[in-house]
Amino acid sequence: GQNIDQPTEMTATEGAIVQINCTYQTSGFNGLFWYQQHAGEAPTFLSYNVLDGLEEKGRFSSFLSRSKGYSYLLLKELQMKDSASYLCAVNSNYQLIWGAGTKLIIKP
Amino acid sequence: AAGVIQSPRHLIKEKRETATLKCYPIPRHDTVYWYQQGPGQDPQFLISFYEKMQSDKGSIPDRFSAQQFSDYHSELNMSSLELGDSALYFCASSFRTGPSSYEQYFGPGTRLTVT
């Protein structure tokens, strides 16, 4: 079967760093995406990893280990506007298989 | 930059009615995806089209159908609506053979409420 696991909810402090983990088991793998979704809005693209290693984009970084079926999203210098759900999604044979999302709560 | 357009943004229907949702992908994108997202849930893949042909089918009910037209816009037709069909319906598009070939760009969504 296809399965993607990520924590349901995390809490962090403004200005701090938070790491959101994602583990996956899918029948195919054409890359892993991280999306940000504010309540009632469309998911917006954050990052894409297809090779092992770290991809850095401003305050956000994403890491992938294909052998371990593992990824994480690292958010630095947290801002209140980062409060959102973060969805891990694996492209498996041209379909996006989604995790249930991690709700990130930022406290002042 | 042009984004994915969805129409209407909000729709209220009664049980057993029909609804048609429209999606206009980003120009030159060759793939369209439809998702259903219930409250507090992750997006559920319904169906996708590549170059106007059905590409993949997910958890789309038999009451729903979709197609992609010659101008690449897509329509999701929903019949015999049920209360459980109330959800956000997202359309996404991608350029399958481009440099970021698997990145999907999402439209703003259509909020369907069935009463």
PDB file of C-alpha atoms in Angstrom:
ATOM      1  CA  GLY A   1       0.000   0.000   0.000  1.00  0.00           C
ATOM      2  CA  GLN A   2       0.912   3.653  -0.055  1.00  0.00           C
ATOM      3  CA  ASN A   3       1.477   5.459   3.191  1.00  0.00           C
ATOM      4  CA  ILE A   4       2.788   8.829   4.256  1.00  0.00           C
ATOM      5  CA  ASP A   5       3.206   9.724   7.918  1.00  0.00           C
ATOM      6  CA  GLN A   6       3.802  13.087   9.497  1.00  0.00           C
ATOM      7  CA  PRO A   7       2.997  14.477  12.956  1.00  0.00           C
ATOM      8  CA  THR A   8      -0.498  15.845  13.376  1.00  0.00           C
ATOM      9  CA  GLU A   9       0.442  19.024  15.176  1.00  0.00           C
ATOM     10  CA  MET A  10       3.528  20.896  16.336  1.00  0.00           C
ATOM     11  CA  THR A  11       4.006  24.060  18.354  1.00  0.00           C
ATOM     12  CA  ALA A  12       6.963  26.410  18.136  1.00  0.00           C
ATOM     13  CA  THR A  13       7.963  29.887  19.245  1.00  0.00           C
ATOM     14  CA  GLU A  14       8.311  32.927  17.001  1.00  0.00           C
ATOM     15  CA  GLY A  15      11.947  33.348  15.935  1.00  0.00           C
ATOM     16  CA  ALA A  16      12.821  29.704  16.633  1.00  0.00           C
ATOM     17  CA  ILE A  17      13.517  26.743  14.330  1.00  0.00           C
ATOM     18  CA  VAL A  18      11.197  23.796  13.744  1.00  0.00           C
ATOM     19  CA  GLN A  19      11.668  20.519  11.867  1.00  0.00           C
ATOM     20  CA  ILE A  20       8.675  18.661  10.459  1.00  0.00           C
ATOM     21  CA  ASN A  21       9.355  15.032   9.598  1.00  0.00           C
ATOM     22  CA  CYS A  22       7.740  12.886   6.947  1.00  0.00           C
ATOM     23  CA  THR A  23       8.175   9.177   6.289  1.00  0.00           C
ATOM     24  CA  TYR A  24       6.768   7.449   3.262  1.00  0.00           C
ATOM     25  CA  GLN A  25       6.175   4.079   1.645  1.00  0.00           C
ATOM     26  CA  THR A  26       4.946   4.327  -1.939  1.00  0.00           C
ATOM     27  CA  SER A  27       4.902   2.042  -4.953  1.00  0.00           C
ATOM     28  CA  GLY A  28       6.709   4.592  -7.106  1.00  0.00           C
ATOM     29  CA  PHE A  29       8.829   7.652  -6.443  1.00  0.00           C
ATOM     30  CA  ASN A  30       9.248  10.660  -8.702  1.00  0.00           C
ATOM     31  CA  GLY A  31      10.038  13.181  -6.007  1.00  0.00           C
ATOM     32  CA  LEU A  32       8.749  14.537  -2.736  1.00  0.00           C
ATOM     33  CA  PHE A  33       7.014  17.858  -2.272  1.00  0.00           C
ATOM     34  CA  TRP A  34       6.296  20.075   0.679  1.00  0.00           C
ATOM     35  CA  TYR A  35       3.281  22.352   0.459  1.00  0.00           C
ATOM     36  CA  GLN A  36       2.008  25.004   2.852  1.00  0.00           C
ATOM     37  CA  GLN A  37      -1.718  25.380   3.308  1.00  0.00           C
ATOM     38  CA  HIS A  38      -3.516  28.052   5.287  1.00  0.00           C
ATOM     39  CA  ALA A  39      -7.037  27.168   6.385  1.00  0.00           C
ATOM     40  CA  GLY A  40      -9.532  27.397   3.537  1.00  0.00           C
ATOM     41  CA  GLU A  41      -6.855  28.210   0.977  1.00  0.00           C
ATOM     42  CA  ALA A  42      -5.101  26.218  -1.738  1.00  0.00           C
ATOM     43  CA  PRO A  43      -1.831  24.442  -1.037  1.00  0.00           C
ATOM     44  CA  THR A  44       1.187  26.458  -2.142  1.00  0.00           C
ATOM     45  CA  PHE A  45       4.456  24.905  -3.238  1.00  0.00           C
ATOM     46  CA  LEU A  46       7.410  25.140  -0.873  1.00  0.00           C
ATOM     47  CA  SER A  47      10.015  22.643  -2.031  1.00  0.00           C
ATOM     48  CA  TYR A  48      10.772  19.644  -4.204  1.00  0.00           C
ATOM     49  CA  ASN A  49      13.362  16.912  -3.604  1.00  0.00           C
ATOM     50  CA  VAL A  50      14.091  14.093  -6.003  1.00  0.00           C
ATOM     51  CA  LEU A  51      17.714  13.375  -5.090  1.00  0.00           C
ATOM     52  CA  ASP A  52      19.104  12.728  -1.616  1.00  0.00           C
ATOM     53  CA  GLY A  53      20.293  15.740   0.250  1.00  0.00           C
ATOM     54  CA  LEU A  54      19.302  19.188   1.414  1.00  0.00           C
ATOM     55  CA  GLU A  55      17.575  21.837  -0.660  1.00  0.00           C
ATOM     56  CA  GLU A  56      17.685  25.328   0.812  1.00  0.00           C
ATOM     57  CA  LYS A  57      15.351  28.131  -0.147  1.00  0.00           C
ATOM     58  CA  GLY A  58      15.495  31.150   2.120  1.00  0.00           C
ATOM     59  CA  ARG A  59      14.105  30.377   5.566  1.00  0.00           C
ATOM     60  CA  PHE A  60      12.891  26.958   4.404  1.00  0.00           C
ATOM     61  CA  SER A  61      15.006  23.871   3.753  1.00  0.00           C
ATOM     62  CA  SER A  62      13.973  20.342   2.829  1.00  0.00           C
ATOM     63  CA  PHE A  63      15.934  17.132   3.168  1.00  0.00           C
ATOM     64  CA  LEU A  64      15.419  13.757   1.509  1.00  0.00           C
ATOM     65  CA  SER A  65      16.789  10.271   2.121  1.00  0.00           C
ATOM     66  CA  ARG A  66      15.324   7.884  -0.436  1.00  0.00           C
ATOM     67  CA  SER A  67      16.899   4.794   1.144  1.00  0.00           C
ATOM     68  CA  LYS A  68      15.181   5.605   4.444  1.00  0.00           C
ATOM     69  CA  GLY A  69      11.925   6.865   2.933  1.00  0.00           C
ATOM     70  CA  TYR A  70      12.366  10.007   4.981  1.00  0.00           C
ATOM     71  CA  SER A  71      12.167  13.737   4.512  1.00  0.00           C
ATOM     72  CA  TYR A  72      12.021  16.774   6.714  1.00  0.00           C
ATOM     73  CA  LEU A  73      11.086  20.402   6.279  1.00  0.00           C
ATOM     74  CA  LEU A  74      13.123  22.858   8.327  1.00  0.00           C
ATOM     75  CA  LEU A  75      11.722  26.303   9.017  1.00  0.00           C
ATOM     76  CA  LYS A  76      14.038  28.932  10.474  1.00  0.00           C
ATOM     77  CA  GLU A  77      13.356  32.331  12.050  1.00  0.00           C
ATOM     78  CA  LEU A  78       9.725  31.447  12.486  1.00  0.00           C
ATOM     79  CA  GLN A  79       7.167  34.161  11.902  1.00  0.00           C
ATOM     80  CA  MET A  80       3.534  34.265  13.002  1.00  0.00           C
ATOM     81  CA  LYS A  81       2.465  33.989   9.352  1.00  0.00           C
ATOM     82  CA  ASP A  82       4.110  30.547   9.231  1.00  0.00           C
ATOM     83  CA  SER A  83       1.193  29.202  11.249  1.00  0.00           C
ATOM     84  CA  ALA A  84      -0.357  26.809   8.746  1.00  0.00           C
ATOM     85  CA  SER A  85      -0.587  23.156   7.799  1.00  0.00           C
ATOM     86  CA  TYR A  86       2.443  21.654   6.086  1.00  0.00           C
ATOM     87  CA  LEU A  87       1.705  18.824   3.715  1.00  0.00           C
ATOM     88  CA  CYS A  88       4.215  16.238   2.598  1.00  0.00           C
ATOM     89  CA  ALA A  89       3.356  14.689  -0.771  1.00  0.00           C
ATOM     90  CA  VAL A  90       5.090  12.017  -2.838  1.00  0.00           C
ATOM     91  CA  ASN A  91       4.801  11.919  -6.594  1.00  0.00           C
ATOM     92  CA  SER A  92       4.119   8.272  -7.302  1.00  0.00           C
ATOM     93  CA  ASN A  93       3.532   7.462 -10.958  1.00  0.00           C
ATOM     94  CA  TYR A  94       2.282  10.976 -11.748  1.00  0.00           C
ATOM     95  CA  GLN A  95      -0.090  11.034  -8.777  1.00  0.00           C
ATOM     96  CA  LEU A  96       0.526  13.033  -5.647  1.00  0.00           C
ATOM     97  CA  ILE A  97       0.064  10.885  -2.558  1.00  0.00           C
ATOM     98  CA  TRP A  98      -0.540  13.222   0.361  1.00  0.00           C
ATOM     99  CA  GLY A  99       0.242  13.009   4.008  1.00  0.00           C
ATOM    100  CA  ALA A 100      -2.459  14.207   6.384  1.00  0.00           C
ATOM    101  CA  GLY A 101      -0.530  17.383   7.082  1.00  0.00           C
ATOM    102  CA  THR A 102       1.136  18.841  10.146  1.00  0.00           C
ATOM    103  CA  LYS A 103      -0.583  21.789  11.768  1.00  0.00           C
ATOM    104  CA  LEU A 104       2.111  24.192  12.934  1.00  0.00           C
ATOM    105  CA  ILE A 105       1.152  26.602  15.691  1.00  0.00           C
ATOM    106  CA  ILE A 106       3.470  29.549  16.275  1.00  0.00           C
ATOM    107  CA  LYS A 107       3.375  31.247  19.672  1.00  0.00           C
ATOM    108  CA  PRO A 108       4.771  34.729  20.391  1.00  0.00           C
TER     109      PRO A 108
ATOM    110  CA  ALA B   1       2.220  35.447 -13.636  1.00  0.00           C
ATOM    111  CA  ALA B   2      -0.890  33.574 -14.672  1.00  0.00           C
ATOM    112  CA  GLY B   3      -2.283  31.142 -12.130  1.00  0.00           C
ATOM    113  CA  VAL B   4      -4.813  28.338 -12.175  1.00  0.00           C
ATOM    114  CA  ILE B   5      -8.346  29.719 -12.350  1.00  0.00           C
ATOM    115  CA  GLN B   6     -11.320  27.935 -10.874  1.00  0.00           C
ATOM    116  CA  SER B   7     -14.934  28.830 -11.273  1.00  0.00           C
ATOM    117  CA  PRO B   8     -17.139  29.308  -9.356  1.00  0.00           C
ATOM    118  CA  ARG B   9     -15.369  30.043  -6.068  1.00  0.00           C
ATOM    119  CA  HIS B  10     -18.423  29.161  -4.020  1.00  0.00           C
ATOM    120  CA  LEU B  11     -21.384  26.965  -4.897  1.00  0.00           C
ATOM    121  CA  ILE B  12     -24.431  25.951  -2.894  1.00  0.00           C
ATOM    122  CA  LYS B  13     -26.552  23.073  -4.134  1.00  0.00           C
ATOM    123  CA  GLU B  14     -29.273  20.866  -2.748  1.00  0.00           C
ATOM    124  CA  LYS B  15     -29.158  17.104  -2.423  1.00  0.00           C
ATOM    125  CA  ARG B  16     -29.680  15.233  -5.693  1.00  0.00           C
ATOM    126  CA  GLU B  17     -28.826  18.306  -7.770  1.00  0.00           C
ATOM    127  CA  THR B  18     -25.957  18.510 -10.232  1.00  0.00           C
ATOM    128  CA  ALA B  19     -22.927  20.791 -10.245  1.00  0.00           C
ATOM    129  CA  THR B  20     -20.219  21.657 -12.740  1.00  0.00           C
ATOM    130  CA  LEU B  21     -16.865  22.994 -11.631  1.00  0.00           C
ATOM    131  CA  LYS B  22     -14.485  24.577 -14.102  1.00  0.00           C
ATOM    132  CA  CYS B  23     -10.717  24.796 -14.127  1.00  0.00           C
ATOM    133  CA  TYR B  24      -8.445  26.829 -16.378  1.00  0.00           C
ATOM    134  CA  PRO B  25      -4.835  25.635 -16.056  1.00  0.00           C
ATOM    135  CA  ILE B  26      -1.747  27.773 -16.359  1.00  0.00           C
ATOM    136  CA  PRO B  27      -1.043  28.391 -20.056  1.00  0.00           C
ATOM    137  CA  ARG B  28       1.155  25.683 -21.643  1.00  0.00           C
ATOM    138  CA  HIS B  29       0.591  23.290 -18.756  1.00  0.00           C
ATOM    139  CA  ASP B  30      -0.354  19.908 -20.196  1.00  0.00           C
ATOM    140  CA  THR B  31      -1.718  18.142 -17.105  1.00  0.00           C
ATOM    141  CA  VAL B  32      -4.731  18.902 -14.939  1.00  0.00           C
ATOM    142  CA  TYR B  33      -5.569  17.289 -11.599  1.00  0.00           C
ATOM    143  CA  TRP B  34      -8.736  17.396  -9.512  1.00  0.00           C
ATOM    144  CA  TYR B  35      -8.713  17.024  -5.720  1.00  0.00           C
ATOM    145  CA  GLN B  36     -11.390  16.945  -3.056  1.00  0.00           C
ATOM    146  CA  GLN B  37     -10.547  18.180   0.425  1.00  0.00           C
ATOM    147  CA  GLY B  38     -12.953  17.768   3.318  1.00  0.00           C
ATOM    148  CA  PRO B  39     -12.633  19.822   6.514  1.00  0.00           C
ATOM    149  CA  GLY B  40      -9.436  18.942   8.367  1.00  0.00           C
ATOM    150  CA  GLN B  41      -8.451  16.331   5.782  1.00  0.00           C
ATOM    151  CA  ASP B  42      -5.661  16.060   3.261  1.00  0.00           C
ATOM    152  CA  PRO B  43      -6.502  16.484  -0.427  1.00  0.00           C
ATOM    153  CA  GLN B  44      -7.917  13.339  -2.012  1.00  0.00           C
ATOM    154  CA  PHE B  45      -6.923  12.795  -5.617  1.00  0.00           C
ATOM    155  CA  LEU B  46      -9.908  12.361  -7.907  1.00  0.00           C
ATOM    156  CA  ILE B  47      -8.711  12.282 -11.503  1.00  0.00           C
ATOM    157  CA  SER B  48      -6.114  13.722 -13.850  1.00  0.00           C
ATOM    158  CA  PHE B  49      -5.786  14.495 -17.531  1.00  0.00           C
ATOM    159  CA  TYR B  50      -2.642  14.654 -19.655  1.00  0.00           C
ATOM    160  CA  GLU B  51      -2.929  16.292 -23.063  1.00  0.00           C
ATOM    161  CA  LYS B  52      -6.724  16.060 -22.903  1.00  0.00           C
ATOM    162  CA  MET B  53      -6.737  12.311 -22.233  1.00  0.00           C
ATOM    163  CA  GLN B  54      -7.632  10.822 -18.867  1.00  0.00           C
ATOM    164  CA  SER B  55      -4.357   9.942 -17.230  1.00  0.00           C
ATOM    165  CA  ASP B  56      -5.037   8.580 -13.765  1.00  0.00           C
ATOM    166  CA  LYS B  57      -8.104   7.888 -11.703  1.00  0.00           C
ATOM    167  CA  GLY B  58      -8.236   8.144  -7.951  1.00  0.00           C
ATOM    168  CA  SER B  59     -11.137   8.045  -5.559  1.00  0.00           C
ATOM    169  CA  ILE B  60     -13.633   9.673  -7.891  1.00  0.00           C
ATOM    170  CA  PRO B  61     -17.213   8.469  -7.301  1.00  0.00           C
ATOM    171  CA  ASP B  62     -19.146   7.044 -10.224  1.00  0.00           C
ATOM    172  CA  ARG B  63     -21.550   9.987  -9.848  1.00  0.00           C
ATOM    173  CA  PHE B  64     -18.737  12.310 -10.901  1.00  0.00           C
ATOM    174  CA  SER B  65     -17.207  12.668 -14.324  1.00  0.00           C
ATOM    175  CA  ALA B  66     -14.595  14.966 -15.764  1.00  0.00           C
ATOM    176  CA  GLN B  67     -13.117  15.919 -19.065  1.00  0.00           C
ATOM    177  CA  GLN B  68     -10.480  18.183 -20.536  1.00  0.00           C
ATOM    178  CA  PHE B  69     -11.313  20.227 -23.588  1.00  0.00           C
ATOM    179  CA  SER B  70      -9.305  21.277 -26.635  1.00  0.00           C
ATOM    180  CA  ASP B  71      -8.363  24.579 -24.961  1.00  0.00           C
ATOM    181  CA  TYR B  72      -7.035  22.542 -21.979  1.00  0.00           C
ATOM    182  CA  HIS B  73      -9.665  23.747 -19.552  1.00  0.00           C
ATOM    183  CA  SER B  74     -11.295  21.002 -17.519  1.00  0.00           C
ATOM    184  CA  GLU B  75     -14.724  20.486 -16.024  1.00  0.00           C
ATOM    185  CA  LEU B  76     -15.759  18.282 -13.122  1.00  0.00           C
ATOM    186  CA  ASN B  77     -19.384  17.239 -13.359  1.00  0.00           C
ATOM    187  CA  MET B  78     -21.064  16.056 -10.195  1.00  0.00           C
ATOM    188  CA  SER B  79     -24.517  14.490 -10.201  1.00  0.00           C
ATOM    189  CA  SER B  80     -26.917  13.228  -7.542  1.00  0.00           C
ATOM    190  CA  LEU B  81     -25.139  15.378  -4.985  1.00  0.00           C
ATOM    191  CA  GLU B  82     -24.950  14.108  -1.428  1.00  0.00           C
ATOM    192  CA  LEU B  83     -24.321  15.963   1.819  1.00  0.00           C
ATOM    193  CA  GLY B  84     -20.915  14.264   2.013  1.00  0.00           C
ATOM    194  CA  ASP B  85     -19.853  15.935  -1.222  1.00  0.00           C
ATOM    195  CA  SER B  86     -19.550  19.241   0.631  1.00  0.00           C
ATOM    196  CA  ALA B  87     -15.860  20.064   0.419  1.00  0.00           C
ATOM    197  CA  LEU B  88     -13.211  22.216  -1.193  1.00  0.00           C
ATOM    198  CA  TYR B  89     -12.458  21.101  -4.728  1.00  0.00           C
ATOM    199  CA  PHE B  90      -9.032  22.026  -5.997  1.00  0.00           C
ATOM    200  CA  CYS B  91      -7.757  21.925  -9.507  1.00  0.00           C
ATOM    201  CA  ALA B  92      -4.016  21.836 -10.099  1.00  0.00           C
ATOM    202  CA  SER B  93      -1.968  21.961 -13.248  1.00  0.00           C
ATOM    203  CA  SER B  94       1.562  21.031 -14.176  1.00  0.00           C
ATOM    204  CA  PHE B  95       3.886  20.912 -17.151  1.00  0.00           C
ATOM    205  CA  ARG B  96       4.825  17.264 -17.173  1.00  0.00           C
ATOM    206  CA  THR B  97       7.822  17.545 -19.445  1.00  0.00           C
ATOM    207  CA  GLY B  98       9.195  20.833 -18.096  1.00  0.00           C
ATOM    208  CA  PRO B  99      12.153  21.423 -15.759  1.00  0.00           C
ATOM    209  CA  SER B 100       9.983  21.198 -12.644  1.00  0.00           C
ATOM    210  CA  SER B 101       7.914  18.559 -14.301  1.00  0.00           C
ATOM    211  CA  TYR B 102       6.126  17.228 -11.275  1.00  0.00           C
ATOM    212  CA  GLU B 103       5.326  20.482  -9.485  1.00  0.00           C
ATOM    213  CA  GLN B 104       1.630  21.069  -9.288  1.00  0.00           C
ATOM    214  CA  TYR B 105       0.229  24.571  -9.102  1.00  0.00           C
ATOM    215  CA  PHE B 106      -3.071  24.786  -7.314  1.00  0.00           C
ATOM    216  CA  GLY B 107      -6.059  26.943  -8.067  1.00  0.00           C
ATOM    217  CA  PRO B 108      -7.892  28.778  -5.279  1.00  0.00           C
ATOM    218  CA  GLY B 109     -10.504  26.049  -5.024  1.00  0.00           C
ATOM    219  CA  THR B 110     -14.281  25.858  -5.280  1.00  0.00           C
ATOM    220  CA  ARG B 111     -16.119  25.529  -2.000  1.00  0.00           C
ATOM    221  CA  LEU B 112     -19.161  23.322  -2.597  1.00  0.00           C
ATOM    222  CA  THR B 113     -21.875  23.208   0.035  1.00  0.00           C
ATOM    223  CA  VAL B 114     -24.647  20.646  -0.355  1.00  0.00           C
ATOM    224  CA  THR B 115     -27.744  21.283   1.758  1.00  0.00           C
TER     225      THR B 115
END
